Tab-separated table of C-alpha atoms and ligand atoms in Angstrom:
chain	number	residue	atom	x	y	z
H	584	UNK	CA	-27.097	4.678	34.499
H	585	UNK	CA	-30.243	3.200	35.962
H	586	UNK	CA	-30.279	2.041	39.560
H	587	UNK	CA	-30.402	-1.731	39.683
H	588	UNK	CA	-29.781	-2.274	43.387
H	589	UNK	CA	-32.667	-4.715	43.914
H	590	UNK	CA	-31.730	-6.789	40.858
H	591	UNK	CA	-28.111	-6.903	41.997
H	592	UNK	CA	-29.139	-7.981	45.495
H	593	UNK	CA	-31.469	-10.684	44.180
H	594	UNK	CA	-28.770	-11.885	41.813
H	595	UNK	CA	-26.034	-12.020	44.460
H	596	UNK	CA	-28.278	-13.844	46.920
H	597	UNK	CA	-29.393	-16.323	44.250
H	598	UNK	CA	-25.890	-17.317	43.277
H	599	UNK	CA	-25.407	-19.885	46.022
H	600	UNK	CA	-28.942	-21.280	45.549
H	601	UNK	CA	-29.324	-21.403	41.784
H	602	UNK	CA	-26.578	-22.108	39.271
H	603	UNK	CA	-25.319	-18.764	38.042
H	604	UNK	CA	-28.361	-17.230	39.706
H	605	UNK	CA	-30.598	-18.428	36.868
H	606	UNK	CA	-32.621	-21.404	35.674
H	607	UNK	CA	-31.497	-21.212	32.049
H	608	UNK	CA	-27.982	-20.199	30.995
H	609	UNK	CA	-28.908	-17.580	28.378
H	610	UNK	CA	-30.461	-15.452	31.127
H	611	UNK	CA	-27.198	-15.043	33.018
H	612	UNK	CA	-25.808	-12.163	30.888
H	613	UNK	CA	-22.546	-14.094	30.612
H	614	UNK	CA	-22.196	-13.250	26.920
H	615	UNK	CA	-22.478	-9.509	27.518
H	616	UNK	CA	-20.787	-9.492	30.944
H	617	UNK	CA	-22.416	-8.105	34.084
H	618	UNK	CA	-25.445	-8.977	36.177
H	619	UNK	CA	-28.870	-9.866	34.808
H	620	UNK	CA	-31.944	-7.818	35.579
H	621	UNK	CA	-34.578	-9.514	37.695
H	622	UNK	CA	-37.965	-8.841	36.154
H	623	UNK	CA	-40.999	-8.087	38.290
H	624	UNK	CA	-43.625	-7.671	35.596
H	625	UNK	CA	-44.542	-6.878	32.033
H	626	UNK	CA	-47.371	-5.251	30.122
H	627	UNK	CA	-47.637	-5.004	26.349
H	628	UNK	CA	-44.230	-4.217	24.874
H	629	UNK	CA	-42.546	-3.355	28.167
H	630	UNK	CA	-41.085	-5.045	31.177
H	631	UNK	CA	-40.287	-3.644	34.606
H	632	UNK	CA	-37.317	-4.754	36.684
H	633	UNK	CA	-37.086	-5.264	40.439
H	634	UNK	CA	-36.004	-1.642	40.895
H	635	UNK	CA	-39.014	-0.328	38.998
H	636	UNK	CA	-37.136	0.590	35.795
H	637	UNK	CA	-39.143	0.152	32.614
H	638	UNK	CA	-37.757	-1.189	29.335
H	639	UNK	CA	-39.095	-1.736	25.830
H	640	UNK	CA	-38.644	-5.492	25.510
H	641	UNK	CA	-37.329	-7.135	22.330
H	642	UNK	CA	-36.679	-10.521	23.970
H	643	UNK	CA	-40.362	-11.279	24.540
H	644	UNK	CA	-39.558	-14.345	26.644
H	645	UNK	CA	-37.258	-15.502	23.772
H	646	UNK	CA	-40.116	-15.738	21.295
H	647	UNK	CA	-43.416	-16.878	22.793
H	648	UNK	CA	-44.953	-13.474	23.494
H	649	UNK	CA	-46.042	-12.439	20.004
H	650	UNK	CA	-49.024	-10.641	21.579
H	651	UNK	CA	-46.858	-8.892	24.161
H	652	UNK	CA	-46.849	-9.288	27.946
H	653	UNK	CA	-50.026	-9.993	29.899
H	654	UNK	CA	-52.299	-9.830	26.858
H	655	UNK	CA	-55.722	-9.256	28.482
H	656	UNK	CA	-57.587	-12.122	26.777
H	657	UNK	CA	-54.809	-14.593	27.534
H	658	UNK	CA	-54.714	-13.511	31.189
H	659	UNK	CA	-58.478	-13.827	31.477
H	660	UNK	CA	-58.509	-17.259	29.847
H	661	UNK	CA	-55.791	-18.537	32.174
H	662	UNK	CA	-57.619	-17.221	35.246
H	663	UNK	CA	-60.902	-18.789	34.201
H	664	UNK	CA	-59.313	-22.146	33.460
H	665	UNK	CA	-57.312	-22.127	36.709
H	666	UNK	CA	-60.519	-21.839	38.689
H	667	UNK	CA	-61.832	-24.965	36.929
H	668	UNK	CA	-58.755	-27.058	37.678
H	669	UNK	CA	-55.137	-26.987	36.568
H	670	UNK	CA	-54.423	-30.570	35.526
H	671	UNK	CA	-56.356	-33.816	35.236
H	672	UNK	CA	-54.116	-36.409	33.609
H	673	UNK	CA	-57.088	-37.251	31.411
H	674	UNK	CA	-58.034	-35.871	27.991
H	675	UNK	CA	-59.882	-32.552	27.729
H	676	UNK	CA	-61.739	-30.754	24.956
H	677	UNK	CA	-59.048	-28.067	25.093
H	678	UNK	CA	-56.492	-30.513	23.717
H	679	UNK	CA	-58.730	-31.369	20.794
H	680	UNK	CA	-59.254	-27.666	20.144
H	681	UNK	CA	-55.513	-27.025	20.142
H	682	UNK	CA	-54.829	-30.004	17.864
H	683	UNK	CA	-57.470	-28.757	15.428
H	684	UNK	CA	-55.935	-25.259	15.367
H	685	UNK	CA	-52.476	-26.663	14.664
H	686	UNK	CA	-53.634	-29.110	11.987
H	687	UNK	CA	-55.644	-26.375	10.263
H	688	UNK	CA	-52.757	-23.914	10.402
H	689	UNK	CA	-49.623	-25.864	9.593
H	690	UNK	CA	-49.809	-27.296	6.068
H	691	UNK	CA	-47.834	-30.520	6.610
H	692	UNK	CA	-49.280	-31.537	9.986
H	693	UNK	CA	-52.051	-34.150	9.908
H	694	UNK	CA	-51.705	-35.338	13.500
H	695	UNK	CA	-50.067	-33.762	16.500
H	696	UNK	CA	-48.799	-34.672	19.965
H	697	UNK	CA	-48.526	-32.041	22.681
H	698	UNK	CA	-45.515	-32.045	25.017
H	699	UNK	CA	-44.141	-29.570	27.575
H	700	UNK	CA	-41.193	-27.941	25.821
H	701	UNK	CA	-39.477	-27.511	22.486
H	702	UNK	CA	-36.739	-29.812	23.767
H	703	UNK	CA	-39.235	-32.623	24.266
H	704	UNK	CA	-40.692	-32.015	20.816
H	705	UNK	CA	-37.393	-32.310	18.933
H	706	UNK	CA	-36.171	-35.198	21.076
H	707	UNK	CA	-39.371	-37.140	20.388
H	708	UNK	CA	-39.417	-36.280	16.695
H	709	UNK	CA	-35.941	-37.742	16.324
H	710	UNK	CA	-36.937	-40.922	18.137
H	711	UNK	CA	-39.906	-41.223	15.813
H	712	UNK	CA	-37.792	-40.573	12.717
H	713	UNK	CA	-35.321	-43.244	13.762
H	714	UNK	CA	-38.058	-45.761	14.461
H	715	UNK	CA	-39.887	-45.007	11.218
H	716	UNK	CA	-36.830	-45.166	8.946
H	717	UNK	CA	-35.013	-47.851	10.977
H	718	UNK	CA	-31.879	-45.722	10.672
H	719	UNK	CA	-29.813	-43.992	13.366
H	720	UNK	CA	-27.938	-41.015	11.983
H	721	UNK	CA	-29.259	-37.491	11.928
H	722	UNK	CA	-28.016	-34.372	10.179
H	723	UNK	CA	-28.189	-30.982	11.866
H	724	UNK	CA	-26.646	-27.619	11.071
H	725	UNK	CA	-23.869	-25.880	12.900
H	726	UNK	CA	-25.101	-23.029	15.077
H	727	UNK	CA	-28.663	-24.364	15.139
H	728	UNK	CA	-30.330	-25.047	18.463
H	729	UNK	CA	-32.897	-27.799	18.862
H	730	UNK	CA	-33.176	-27.900	22.628
H	731	UNK	CA	-30.792	-29.609	25.014
H	732	UNK	CA	-31.255	-33.332	24.454
H	733	UNK	CA	-28.073	-35.328	23.848
H	734	UNK	CA	-28.428	-35.835	20.103
H	735	UNK	CA	-28.429	-32.107	19.424
H	736	UNK	CA	-25.626	-30.919	21.694
H	737	UNK	CA	-23.143	-31.497	18.942
H	738	UNK	CA	-21.172	-29.053	16.884
H	739	UNK	CA	-19.028	-29.978	13.936
H	740	UNK	CA	-15.269	-30.105	14.146
H	741	UNK	CA	-13.409	-27.794	11.830
H	742	UNK	CA	-13.292	-30.270	8.971
H	743	UNK	CA	-16.432	-29.973	6.884
H	744	UNK	CA	-17.664	-33.531	7.139
H	745	UNK	CA	-16.431	-34.375	10.596
H	746	UNK	CA	-18.717	-36.646	12.534
H	747	UNK	CA	-20.076	-35.210	15.747
H	748	UNK	CA	-18.015	-34.215	18.710
H	749	UNK	CA	-20.069	-33.504	21.834
H	750	UNK	CA	-20.221	-29.814	22.655
H	751	UNK	CA	-21.139	-30.643	26.233
H	752	UNK	CA	-19.594	-33.090	28.684
H	753	UNK	CA	-22.071	-35.816	29.547
H	754	UNK	CA	-23.063	-36.540	25.963
H	755	UNK	CA	-21.747	-40.044	25.210
H	756	UNK	CA	-19.582	-40.230	22.107
H	757	UNK	CA	-21.750	-43.139	20.939
H	758	UNK	CA	-24.639	-40.664	20.681
H	759	UNK	CA	-22.522	-37.861	19.266
H	760	UNK	CA	-21.336	-40.233	16.542
H	761	UNK	CA	-24.906	-40.468	15.305
H	762	UNK	CA	-25.130	-36.726	14.633
H	763	UNK	CA	-23.574	-35.254	11.507
H	764	UNK	CA	-23.229	-31.484	11.428
H	765	UNK	CA	-23.374	-29.462	8.213
H	766	UNK	CA	-23.047	-25.768	7.376
H	767	UNK	CA	-26.311	-23.881	7.167
H	768	UNK	CA	-27.209	-22.912	3.585
H	769	UNK	CA	-24.552	-25.243	2.104
H	770	UNK	CA	-26.522	-27.713	-0.010
H	771	UNK	CA	-23.429	-29.142	-1.679
H	772	UNK	CA	-22.089	-30.225	1.659
H	773	UNK	CA	-25.378	-31.861	2.598
H	774	UNK	CA	-25.379	-33.671	-0.756
H	775	UNK	CA	-21.891	-34.926	-0.018
H	776	UNK	CA	-22.963	-36.122	3.429
H	777	UNK	CA	-25.860	-38.011	1.848
H	778	UNK	CA	-23.697	-39.568	-0.833
H	779	UNK	CA	-21.498	-41.006	1.922
H	780	UNK	CA	-24.034	-41.790	4.671
H	781	UNK	CA	-27.417	-41.543	2.923
H	782	UNK	CA	-28.673	-45.039	3.708
H	783	UNK	CA	-27.985	-44.497	7.432
H	784	UNK	CA	-29.587	-41.060	7.758
H	785	UNK	CA	-32.946	-41.077	9.519
H	786	UNK	CA	-33.573	-37.362	9.235
H	787	UNK	CA	-32.327	-33.892	8.571
H	788	UNK	CA	-33.468	-31.449	11.226
H	789	UNK	CA	-33.371	-27.738	10.482
H	790	UNK	CA	-34.601	-24.404	11.748
H	791	UNK	CA	-36.129	-23.203	8.459
H	792	UNK	CA	-35.036	-19.717	9.480
H	793	UNK	CA	-32.113	-20.039	11.850
H	794	UNK	CA	-32.798	-18.067	15.010
H	795	UNK	CA	-30.190	-19.281	17.458
H	796	UNK	CA	-27.019	-17.908	15.841
H	797	UNK	CA	-28.600	-14.551	15.345
H	798	UNK	CA	-31.110	-14.655	12.496
H	799	UNK	CA	-30.137	-16.377	9.261
H	800	UNK	CA	-32.792	-16.886	6.597
H	801	UNK	CA	-32.410	-19.784	4.174
H	802	UNK	CA	-30.919	-18.981	0.761
H	803	UNK	CA	-33.456	-19.199	-2.073
H	804	UNK	CA	-34.003	-22.848	-2.978
H	805	UNK	CA	-32.051	-24.278	-0.020
H	806	UNK	CA	-35.062	-25.719	1.822
H	807	UNK	CA	-36.563	-27.118	-1.394
H	808	UNK	CA	-33.270	-28.813	-2.199
H	809	UNK	CA	-33.247	-30.355	1.277
H	810	UNK	CA	-36.796	-31.580	0.730
H	811	UNK	CA	-35.804	-33.211	-2.577
H	812	UNK	CA	-32.624	-34.702	-1.172
H	813	UNK	CA	-34.321	-36.264	1.849
H	814	UNK	CA	-37.028	-37.630	-0.471
H	815	UNK	CA	-34.448	-39.151	-2.752
H	816	UNK	CA	-32.765	-40.996	0.135
H	817	UNK	CA	-36.030	-41.770	1.962
H	818	UNK	CA	-34.875	-39.823	4.975
H	819	UNK	CA	-37.242	-37.548	6.827
H	820	UNK	CA	-37.123	-33.775	6.760
H	821	UNK	CA	-37.880	-32.309	10.190
H	822	UNK	CA	-38.639	-28.614	10.485
H	823	UNK	CA	-37.882	-27.225	13.904
H	824	UNK	CA	-40.425	-24.416	13.887
H	825	UNK	CA	-40.294	-23.828	17.630
H	826	UNK	CA	-39.476	-20.166	16.876
H	827	UNK	CA	-40.882	-19.737	13.362
H	828	UNK	CA	-44.231	-21.490	13.891
H	829	UNK	CA	-46.996	-18.848	13.967
H	830	UNK	CA	-44.191	-16.233	13.971
H	831	UNK	CA	-43.242	-15.612	10.324
H	832	UNK	CA	-46.672	-16.631	9.024
H	833	UNK	CA	-49.683	-18.277	10.638
H	834	UNK	CA	-48.615	-21.595	9.079
H	835	UNK	CA	-44.955	-21.027	9.921
H	836	UNK	CA	-41.929	-21.015	7.645
H	837	UNK	CA	-43.273	-24.003	5.702
H	838	UNK	CA	-46.214	-21.897	4.578
H	839	UNK	CA	-43.943	-18.950	3.784
H	840	UNK	CA	-41.576	-21.016	1.622
H	841	UNK	CA	-43.971	-23.687	0.365
H	842	UNK	CA	-42.142	-26.698	1.810
H	843	UNK	CA	-43.715	-29.935	2.946
H	844	UNK	CA	-41.589	-31.394	5.770
H	845	UNK	CA	-42.342	-34.867	7.122
H	846	UNK	CA	-42.355	-33.757	10.754
H	847	UNK	CA	-42.623	-30.359	12.399
H	848	UNK	CA	-41.697	-29.297	15.930
H	849	UNK	CA	-43.501	-26.424	17.593
H	850	UNK	CA	-43.234	-24.613	20.925
H	851	UNK	CA	-42.949	-21.043	22.211
H	852	UNK	CA	-45.894	-19.142	20.617
H	853	UNK	CA	-48.307	-22.102	20.812
H	854	UNK	CA	-48.051	-21.971	24.612
H	855	UNK	CA	-48.950	-18.287	24.830
H	856	UNK	CA	-46.269	-17.854	27.501
H	857	UNK	CA	-46.914	-21.163	29.284
H	858	UNK	CA	-44.517	-24.157	29.009
H	859	UNK	CA	-45.389	-26.102	25.869
H	860	UNK	CA	-44.141	-27.986	22.850
H	861	UNK	CA	-45.650	-30.121	20.105
H	862	UNK	CA	-44.601	-32.321	17.237
H	863	UNK	CA	-46.689	-33.434	14.343
H	864	UNK	CA	-46.654	-34.487	10.733
H	865	UNK	CA	-47.854	-37.011	8.270
H	866	UNK	CA	-50.392	-39.435	9.662
H	867	UNK	CA	-48.549	-42.534	8.503
H	868	UNK	CA	-45.430	-41.453	10.381
H	869	UNK	CA	-47.184	-40.136	13.489
H	870	UNK	CA	-49.092	-43.409	13.872
H	871	UNK	CA	-45.840	-45.051	14.934
H	872	UNK	CA	-46.241	-43.317	18.313
H	873	UNK	CA	-47.873	-44.963	21.351
H	874	UNK	CA	-50.648	-45.739	22.019
H	875	UNK	CA	-51.341	-46.377	18.301
H	876	UNK	CA	-47.824	-47.552	17.478
H	877	UNK	CA	-44.820	-48.981	19.345
H	878	UNK	CA	-42.687	-45.837	19.850
H	879	UNK	CA	-42.990	-44.620	23.425
H	880	UNK	CA	-43.352	-41.041	24.591
H	881	UNK	CA	-45.525	-39.726	27.438
H	882	UNK	CA	-46.011	-36.785	29.802
H	883	UNK	CA	-47.790	-36.207	33.117
H	884	UNK	CA	-48.542	-32.585	32.263
H	885	UNK	CA	-48.726	-32.907	28.463
H	886	UNK	CA	-51.687	-30.988	27.030
H	887	UNK	CA	-51.987	-29.121	30.334
H	888	UNK	CA	-55.262	-27.168	30.410
H	889	UNK	CA	-53.678	-23.855	31.391
H	890	UNK	CA	-51.048	-24.133	28.663
H	891	UNK	CA	-53.720	-25.171	26.153
H	892	UNK	CA	-56.037	-22.257	26.888
H	893	UNK	CA	-53.165	-19.754	26.809
H	894	UNK	CA	-52.067	-21.194	23.454
H	895	UNK	CA	-55.542	-21.436	21.982
H	896	UNK	CA	-56.308	-17.827	22.924
H	897	UNK	CA	-53.030	-16.707	21.363
H	898	UNK	CA	-53.588	-18.609	18.113
H	899	UNK	CA	-57.140	-17.322	17.827
H	900	UNK	CA	-55.866	-13.747	18.234
H	901	UNK	CA	-53.317	-14.355	15.471
H	902	UNK	CA	-56.088	-15.144	12.971
H	903	UNK	CA	-57.045	-11.455	12.734
H	904	UNK	CA	-56.321	-10.094	9.250
H	905	UNK	CA	-53.184	-8.050	8.608
H	906	UNK	CA	-51.306	-9.268	11.684
H	907	UNK	CA	-48.212	-10.506	9.901
H	908	UNK	CA	-48.058	-7.422	7.680
H	909	UNK	CA	-48.220	-5.217	10.757
H	910	UNK	CA	-45.385	-7.117	12.422
H	911	UNK	CA	-43.357	-6.955	9.229
H	912	UNK	CA	-43.742	-3.223	8.738
H	913	UNK	CA	-42.875	-2.412	12.354
H	914	UNK	CA	-39.781	-4.600	12.166
H	915	UNK	CA	-38.862	-3.119	8.764
H	916	UNK	CA	-38.959	0.339	10.276
H	917	UNK	CA	-36.579	-0.693	13.045
H	918	UNK	CA	-34.265	-2.428	10.573
H	919	UNK	CA	-34.165	0.573	8.230
H	920	UNK	CA	-33.526	3.031	11.044
H	921	UNK	CA	-30.709	0.986	12.565
H	922	UNK	CA	-29.070	0.525	9.164
H	923	UNK	CA	-29.218	4.223	8.314
H	924	UNK	CA	-27.842	5.245	11.685
H	925	UNK	CA	-25.009	2.711	11.536
H	926	UNK	CA	-24.108	3.873	8.025
H	927	UNK	CA	-24.115	7.513	9.107
H	928	UNK	CA	-21.843	6.677	11.998
H	929	UNK	CA	-19.595	4.601	9.724
H	930	UNK	CA	-20.217	1.431	11.747
H	931	UNK	CA	-20.199	-1.806	9.775
H	932	UNK	CA	-23.426	-3.669	10.236
H	933	UNK	CA	-25.356	-6.479	8.562
H	934	UNK	CA	-28.971	-6.779	9.678
H	935	UNK	CA	-30.726	-10.057	8.902
H	936	UNK	CA	-34.482	-10.044	9.187
H	937	UNK	CA	-37.432	-12.208	8.316
H	938	UNK	CA	-40.728	-10.650	9.396
H	939	UNK	CA	-40.624	-9.942	13.125
H	940	UNK	CA	-37.353	-11.846	13.687
H	941	UNK	CA	-34.202	-9.812	13.259
H	942	UNK	CA	-30.595	-9.485	14.349
H	943	UNK	CA	-27.794	-7.002	13.748
H	944	UNK	CA	-24.306	-8.383	13.148
H	945	UNK	CA	-21.369	-6.001	13.483
H	946	UNK	CA	-19.536	-7.148	10.391
H	947	UNK	CA	-18.952	-5.911	6.849
H	948	UNK	CA	-19.885	-9.127	5.036
H	949	UNK	CA	-23.080	-11.100	4.563
H	950	UNK	CA	-24.096	-13.513	7.320
H	951	UNK	CA	-25.422	-16.769	5.900
H	952	UNK	CA	-24.021	-19.496	8.139
H	953	UNK	CA	-22.410	-20.036	11.533
H	954	UNK	CA	-18.893	-19.116	10.502
H	955	UNK	CA	-19.958	-15.820	8.929
H	956	UNK	CA	-22.098	-15.112	12.008
H	957	UNK	CA	-18.967	-15.400	14.130
H	958	UNK	CA	-17.273	-12.626	12.122
H	959	UNK	CA	-19.510	-10.201	14.006
H	960	UNK	CA	-17.696	-8.170	16.642
H	961	UNK	CA	-19.267	-9.396	19.854
H	962	UNK	CA	-17.384	-6.622	21.687
H	963	UNK	CA	-19.337	-4.110	19.646
H	964	UNK	CA	-22.588	-5.988	20.170
H	965	UNK	CA	-22.008	-6.031	23.921
H	966	UNK	CA	-21.374	-2.280	24.050
H	967	UNK	CA	-24.470	-1.789	21.897
H	968	UNK	CA	-26.500	-3.955	24.294
H	969	UNK	CA	-25.421	-2.056	27.418
H	970	UNK	CA	-25.831	1.412	25.877
H	971	UNK	CA	-29.351	0.488	24.786
H	972	UNK	CA	-30.212	-1.017	28.167
H	973	UNK	CA	-29.085	2.200	29.843
H	974	UNK	CA	-31.631	4.012	27.717
H	975	UNK	CA	-34.464	1.636	28.537
H	976	UNK	CA	-34.262	-0.768	25.599
H	977	UNK	CA	-33.987	-4.475	26.431
H	978	UNK	CA	-32.312	-6.354	23.562
H	979	UNK	CA	-31.167	-9.989	23.867
H	980	UNK	CA	-28.140	-10.291	26.161
H	981	UNK	CA	-26.143	-12.111	23.473
H	982	UNK	CA	-25.161	-11.490	19.862
H	983	UNK	CA	-26.400	-14.912	18.800
H	984	UNK	CA	-30.086	-14.501	19.561
H	985	UNK	CA	-33.163	-13.120	17.846
H	986	UNK	CA	-34.801	-9.731	18.398
H	987	UNK	CA	-38.561	-10.265	18.513
H	988	UNK	CA	-41.127	-7.627	17.631
H	989	UNK	CA	-44.573	-8.267	19.074
H	990	UNK	CA	-48.017	-6.985	18.186
H	991	UNK	CA	-47.865	-4.900	21.353
H	992	UNK	CA	-44.946	-2.869	19.981
H	993	UNK	CA	-46.016	0.497	18.592
H	994	UNK	CA	-44.594	2.981	16.103
H	995	UNK	CA	-43.755	5.067	19.151
H	996	UNK	CA	-41.764	2.198	20.671
H	997	UNK	CA	-39.767	1.887	17.468
H	998	UNK	CA	-39.159	5.660	17.381
H	999	UNK	CA	-38.024	5.633	20.987
H	1000	UNK	CA	-35.737	2.684	20.236
H	1001	UNK	CA	-34.234	4.504	17.261
H	1002	UNK	CA	-33.690	7.630	19.323
H	1003	UNK	CA	-31.692	5.518	21.755
H	1004	UNK	CA	-29.772	3.704	19.032
H	1005	UNK	CA	-28.711	6.980	17.435
H	1006	UNK	CA	-27.009	7.950	20.681
H	1007	UNK	CA	-25.672	4.410	21.044
H	1008	UNK	CA	-23.964	4.337	17.637
H	1009	UNK	CA	-22.259	7.638	18.444
H	1010	UNK	CA	-21.130	6.175	21.755
H	1011	UNK	CA	-19.775	3.122	19.960
H	1012	UNK	CA	-17.639	5.338	17.744
H	1013	UNK	CA	-15.927	6.940	20.698
H	1014	UNK	CA	-15.058	3.570	22.301
Y	1412	PLP	C1	-36.280	-22.587	22.057
Y	1412	PLP	C2	-35.996	-23.603	21.025
Y	1412	PLP	C3	-36.062	-24.980	21.281
Y	1412	PLP	C4	-36.228	-25.521	22.673
Y	1412	PLP	O1	-37.432	-25.192	23.240
Y	1412	PLP	P1	-37.549	-25.248	24.878
Y	1412	PLP	O2	-38.997	-25.013	25.104
Y	1412	PLP	O3	-36.659	-24.162	25.368
Y	1412	PLP	O4	-37.100	-26.585	25.286
Y	1412	PLP	C5	-35.933	-25.847	20.235
Y	1412	PLP	N1	-35.724	-25.411	18.981
Y	1412	PLP	C6	-35.646	-24.098	18.692
Y	1412	PLP	C7	-35.468	-23.664	17.283
Y	1412	PLP	C8	-35.750	-23.154	19.705
Y	1412	PLP	O5	-35.603	-21.859	19.425
């Protein structure tokens, strides 16, 4: 076992200052049990904790760090910009540059608005969709995460077509009632929802590859059917590409699958590790937003120069040829190795992967929606997590998250990870 005395001390002394010792719940290691590591730095594919232990990192700040930690050009760009000023509250050329990069990259986006987080992006996109369609209801999918604004903190009841029940206290039922939750990959259910509520539905919002209940790719045709259905009822289709944007392809999942959503939400990678979000889409819809249109949304730090330059530098780096193939083949190697080792050990596993997003589920069946995701043995995942951490591999501290492979990961990292997992699967057998 590694010594984690400093982390433990920091954690214990944070507990009465910060809720659960953290500023975002997923960091608290509650799902896997135990104390979180406090991180003192990162370089490339690894992070170092407060006790000086080094880990190969597959969390990558939960998605943004596709170039790895402290990518030299990003660091340099941030330093240079910081010396010129950190915020002006007036437009800069950097914002135009970023907008141009996004519009050029993401097929369906004609105009874009920068915000400070993915949460702000989805929250604003929904406001826009409601204003544009003059309808109030939205459809989301169970197990999807679209940030923490009220409209999205809803999970379905057990009955398939149940209207929303808040999954957090503090969300008024009047707001929850406006959110209808469907099963991921279940087009028939969405059709049924539309046949009952179609004229009231402003938008369907979806992670085109689900990444917040583990990884669940869309079934063939599912996204296209959603596009057709929303067209038919004149509802909007909103792609939440906060994870998938610039991750599964330069133009995101919509490029990969050839779908033309009305609005797209971005975040994570486009900030290059700084706090950022964006939403964009068809010009006619976007022009409803202030100052051109009547729908209000603003931000003191929106389009922040440091965030812009970090994002711009990241996106420019991602234009190099072969990037997405490299990510895919590294991730494929990890997937294949884990599968083979689990099979050898007789451990039931289902690994879902799309490019550099992947997740192992400890279950014998296929995982294609929230309920099948919950058939995974989280006890086994938690043991897996801790055994790997012991050996210097930092996987997400929860079953229902995505493993991210970055361009900083090397063949050697993957080999080292597989060496550790071989030992881990044997350890799992004896538990
Ligand atoms: C992370 C995430 C968000 C929220 O982004 P924040 O920047 O954390 O507010 C929204 N949607 C998806 C799909 C995400 O993964």
